[in-house]
């Protein structure tokens, strides 16, 4: 997975790199870090908490997140409370800001000139 992550980051496949990073983190192998090697605020989240935080930051309701991830709304609520505590936020708006800033830091890690490989033409 580590080699795959490096390859995904080299070619700018951000979605695949994020998935590989989440899987490594689930195995306890690594944390979210910036290019300078410093941890991001999202480093302390579990992969499930991170998925939920990203969906909520995009504006999804707990019910929408539950449907998307095939879990109960109570599970989403539980993880979301843990996310709020871990990140020190009190609202969904603050969560969106923190996630957005962390994602921007992740975008800054990509080499210049590399774009997401989605099949879409620029």
PDB file of C-alpha atoms in Angstrom:
ATOM      1  CA  UNK A   1       0.000   0.000   0.000  1.00  0.00           C
ATOM      2  CA  UNK A   2       2.846   2.387   0.740  1.00  0.00           C
ATOM      3  CA  UNK A   3       4.286   1.947  -2.750  1.00  0.00           C
ATOM      4  CA  UNK A   4       0.816   2.369  -4.255  1.00  0.00           C
ATOM      5  CA  UNK A   5       0.297   5.568  -2.261  1.00  0.00           C
ATOM      6  CA  UNK A   6       3.581   6.982  -3.525  1.00  0.00           C
ATOM      7  CA  UNK A   7       2.635   6.120  -7.109  1.00  0.00           C
ATOM      8  CA  UNK A   8      -0.816   7.656  -6.790  1.00  0.00           C
ATOM      9  CA  UNK A   9       0.663  10.856  -5.370  1.00  0.00           C
ATOM     10  CA  UNK A  10       3.325  10.992  -8.110  1.00  0.00           C
ATOM     11  CA  UNK A  11       0.754  10.782 -10.898  1.00  0.00           C
ATOM     12  CA  UNK A  12      -1.743  13.088  -9.189  1.00  0.00           C
ATOM     13  CA  UNK A  13      -4.458  10.479  -8.545  1.00  0.00           C
ATOM     14  CA  UNK A  14      -5.725  12.207  -5.418  1.00  0.00           C
ATOM     15  CA  UNK A  15      -8.831  10.084  -4.895  1.00  0.00           C
ATOM     16  CA  UNK A  16      -6.837   6.861  -5.059  1.00  0.00           C
ATOM     17  CA  UNK A  17      -4.082   8.353  -2.882  1.00  0.00           C
ATOM     18  CA  UNK A  18      -6.647   9.321  -0.243  1.00  0.00           C
ATOM     19  CA  UNK A  19      -8.095   5.800  -0.271  1.00  0.00           C
ATOM     20  CA  UNK A  20      -4.635   4.221   0.056  1.00  0.00           C
ATOM     21  CA  UNK A  21      -3.774   6.660   2.852  1.00  0.00           C
ATOM     22  CA  UNK A  22      -7.022   5.757   4.673  1.00  0.00           C
ATOM     23  CA  UNK A  23      -6.310   2.041   4.329  1.00  0.00           C
ATOM     24  CA  UNK A  24      -2.755   2.491   5.624  1.00  0.00           C
ATOM     25  CA  UNK A  25      -4.084   4.503   8.538  1.00  0.00           C
ATOM     26  CA  UNK A  26      -6.647   1.781   9.298  1.00  0.00           C
ATOM     27  CA  UNK A  27      -3.735  -0.645   9.510  1.00  0.00           C
ATOM     28  CA  UNK A  28      -1.901   1.760  11.830  1.00  0.00           C
ATOM     29  CA  UNK A  29       0.859   2.331   9.296  1.00  0.00           C
ATOM     30  CA  UNK A  30       0.713   6.087   8.755  1.00  0.00           C
ATOM     31  CA  UNK A  31      -1.139   9.340   9.441  1.00  0.00           C
ATOM     32  CA  UNK A  32      -2.196  12.315   7.312  1.00  0.00           C
ATOM     33  CA  UNK A  33       0.788  14.614   6.928  1.00  0.00           C
ATOM     34  CA  UNK A  34       1.716  17.606   4.828  1.00  0.00           C
ATOM     35  CA  UNK A  35       4.616  17.549   2.395  1.00  0.00           C
ATOM     36  CA  UNK A  36       6.760  19.088   5.139  1.00  0.00           C
ATOM     37  CA  UNK A  37       5.966  16.055   7.282  1.00  0.00           C
ATOM     38  CA  UNK A  38       3.748  17.810   9.807  1.00  0.00           C
ATOM     39  CA  UNK A  39       0.445  16.155  10.768  1.00  0.00           C
ATOM     40  CA  UNK A  40      -2.799  17.723   9.578  1.00  0.00           C
ATOM     41  CA  UNK A  41      -5.745  18.287  11.938  1.00  0.00           C
ATOM     42  CA  UNK A  42      -7.344  15.215  10.359  1.00  0.00           C
ATOM     43  CA  UNK A  43      -4.484  12.971  11.515  1.00  0.00           C
ATOM     44  CA  UNK A  44      -6.298  11.925  14.673  1.00  0.00           C
ATOM     45  CA  UNK A  45      -9.426  10.705  12.887  1.00  0.00           C
ATOM     46  CA  UNK A  46     -10.208   7.104  12.037  1.00  0.00           C
ATOM     47  CA  UNK A  47     -10.932   6.336   8.371  1.00  0.00           C
ATOM     48  CA  UNK A  48     -14.683   6.129   9.098  1.00  0.00           C
ATOM     49  CA  UNK A  49     -14.611   9.433  10.997  1.00  0.00           C
ATOM     50  CA  UNK A  50     -12.715  11.003   8.117  1.00  0.00           C
ATOM     51  CA  UNK A  51     -15.258   9.777   5.551  1.00  0.00           C
ATOM     52  CA  UNK A  52     -18.107  11.140   7.670  1.00  0.00           C
ATOM     53  CA  UNK A  53     -16.327  14.458   8.246  1.00  0.00           C
ATOM     54  CA  UNK A  54     -15.762  14.895   4.508  1.00  0.00           C
ATOM     55  CA  UNK A  55     -19.413  14.191   3.677  1.00  0.00           C
ATOM     56  CA  UNK A  56     -20.658  16.579   6.378  1.00  0.00           C
ATOM     57  CA  UNK A  57     -18.165  19.232   5.250  1.00  0.00           C
ATOM     58  CA  UNK A  58     -19.697  18.962   1.770  1.00  0.00           C
ATOM     59  CA  UNK A  59     -23.099  19.778   3.285  1.00  0.00           C
ATOM     60  CA  UNK A  60     -24.642  16.311   3.677  1.00  0.00           C
ATOM     61  CA  UNK A  61     -27.099  15.679   6.493  1.00  0.00           C
ATOM     62  CA  UNK A  62     -26.568  12.818   8.950  1.00  0.00           C
ATOM     63  CA  UNK A  63     -29.271  10.863   7.131  1.00  0.00           C
ATOM     64  CA  UNK A  64     -27.636  11.429   3.736  1.00  0.00           C
ATOM     65  CA  UNK A  65     -24.261  10.342   5.119  1.00  0.00           C
ATOM     66  CA  UNK A  66     -25.842   7.240   6.646  1.00  0.00           C
ATOM     67  CA  UNK A  67     -27.433   6.293   3.333  1.00  0.00           C
ATOM     68  CA  UNK A  68     -24.199   6.911   1.420  1.00  0.00           C
ATOM     69  CA  UNK A  69     -22.042   4.865   3.802  1.00  0.00           C
ATOM     70  CA  UNK A  70     -24.678   2.195   4.524  1.00  0.00           C
ATOM     71  CA  UNK A  71     -24.673   2.795   8.283  1.00  0.00           C
ATOM     72  CA  UNK A  72     -27.321   3.980  10.729  1.00  0.00           C
ATOM     73  CA  UNK A  73     -27.914   7.639  11.502  1.00  0.00           C
ATOM     74  CA  UNK A  74     -26.980   6.848  15.108  1.00  0.00           C
ATOM     75  CA  UNK A  75     -23.585   5.604  13.901  1.00  0.00           C
ATOM     76  CA  UNK A  76     -23.073   8.820  11.948  1.00  0.00           C
ATOM     77  CA  UNK A  77     -24.091  10.867  15.001  1.00  0.00           C
ATOM     78  CA  UNK A  78     -21.686   8.926  17.234  1.00  0.00           C
ATOM     79  CA  UNK A  79     -18.730   9.365  14.872  1.00  0.00           C
ATOM     80  CA  UNK A  80     -19.591  13.004  14.213  1.00  0.00           C
ATOM     81  CA  UNK A  81     -19.527  13.776  17.949  1.00  0.00           C
ATOM     82  CA  UNK A  82     -16.077  12.137  18.123  1.00  0.00           C
ATOM     83  CA  UNK A  83     -14.934  14.193  15.116  1.00  0.00           C
ATOM     84  CA  UNK A  84     -16.147  17.443  16.698  1.00  0.00           C
ATOM     85  CA  UNK A  85     -14.272  16.610  19.910  1.00  0.00           C
ATOM     86  CA  UNK A  86     -11.087  15.539  18.116  1.00  0.00           C
ATOM     87  CA  UNK A  87     -10.980  18.674  15.958  1.00  0.00           C
ATOM     88  CA  UNK A  88     -12.203  21.055  18.649  1.00  0.00           C
ATOM     89  CA  UNK A  89     -15.118  22.330  16.557  1.00  0.00           C
ATOM     90  CA  UNK A  90     -18.652  23.136  17.677  1.00  0.00           C
ATOM     91  CA  UNK A  91     -20.558  23.386  14.411  1.00  0.00           C
ATOM     92  CA  UNK A  92     -20.827  21.856  10.976  1.00  0.00           C
ATOM     93  CA  UNK A  93     -19.631  25.165   9.531  1.00  0.00           C
ATOM     94  CA  UNK A  94     -16.433  25.051  11.606  1.00  0.00           C
ATOM     95  CA  UNK A  95     -15.981  21.414  10.575  1.00  0.00           C
ATOM     96  CA  UNK A  96     -16.277  22.370   6.908  1.00  0.00           C
ATOM     97  CA  UNK A  97     -13.638  25.078   7.390  1.00  0.00           C
ATOM     98  CA  UNK A  98     -11.181  22.705   9.110  1.00  0.00           C
ATOM     99  CA  UNK A  99     -11.683  19.945   6.546  1.00  0.00           C
ATOM    100  CA  UNK A 100     -11.377  22.431   3.694  1.00  0.00           C
ATOM    101  CA  UNK A 101      -8.113  23.808   5.037  1.00  0.00           C
ATOM    102  CA  UNK A 102      -6.712  20.297   5.555  1.00  0.00           C
ATOM    103  CA  UNK A 103      -7.768  19.294   2.032  1.00  0.00           C
ATOM    104  CA  UNK A 104      -6.090  22.424   0.626  1.00  0.00           C
ATOM    105  CA  UNK A 105      -2.903  21.462   2.445  1.00  0.00           C
ATOM    106  CA  UNK A 106      -3.215  18.054   0.773  1.00  0.00           C
ATOM    107  CA  UNK A 107      -3.654  19.703  -2.634  1.00  0.00           C
ATOM    108  CA  UNK A 108      -0.477  21.699  -2.010  1.00  0.00           C
ATOM    109  CA  UNK A 109       1.403  18.405  -1.735  1.00  0.00           C
ATOM    110  CA  UNK A 110       0.758  17.566  -5.393  1.00  0.00           C
ATOM    111  CA  UNK A 111       3.515  18.398  -7.845  1.00  0.00           C
ATOM    112  CA  UNK A 112       2.758  21.377 -10.081  1.00  0.00           C
ATOM    113  CA  UNK A 113       1.218  20.454 -13.402  1.00  0.00           C
ATOM    114  CA  UNK A 114      -0.431  17.260 -12.157  1.00  0.00           C
ATOM    115  CA  UNK A 115      -4.206  16.966 -12.295  1.00  0.00           C
ATOM    116  CA  UNK A 116      -6.708  14.493 -10.952  1.00  0.00           C
ATOM    117  CA  UNK A 117      -7.044  11.444 -13.206  1.00  0.00           C
ATOM    118  CA  UNK A 118     -10.811  11.248 -13.669  1.00  0.00           C
ATOM    119  CA  UNK A 119     -11.083  10.598 -17.366  1.00  0.00           C
ATOM    120  CA  UNK A 120     -12.458  14.093 -17.980  1.00  0.00           C
ATOM    121  CA  UNK A 121     -10.684  16.290 -20.483  1.00  0.00           C
ATOM    122  CA  UNK A 122      -9.282  19.620 -19.154  1.00  0.00           C
TER     123      UNK A 122
END
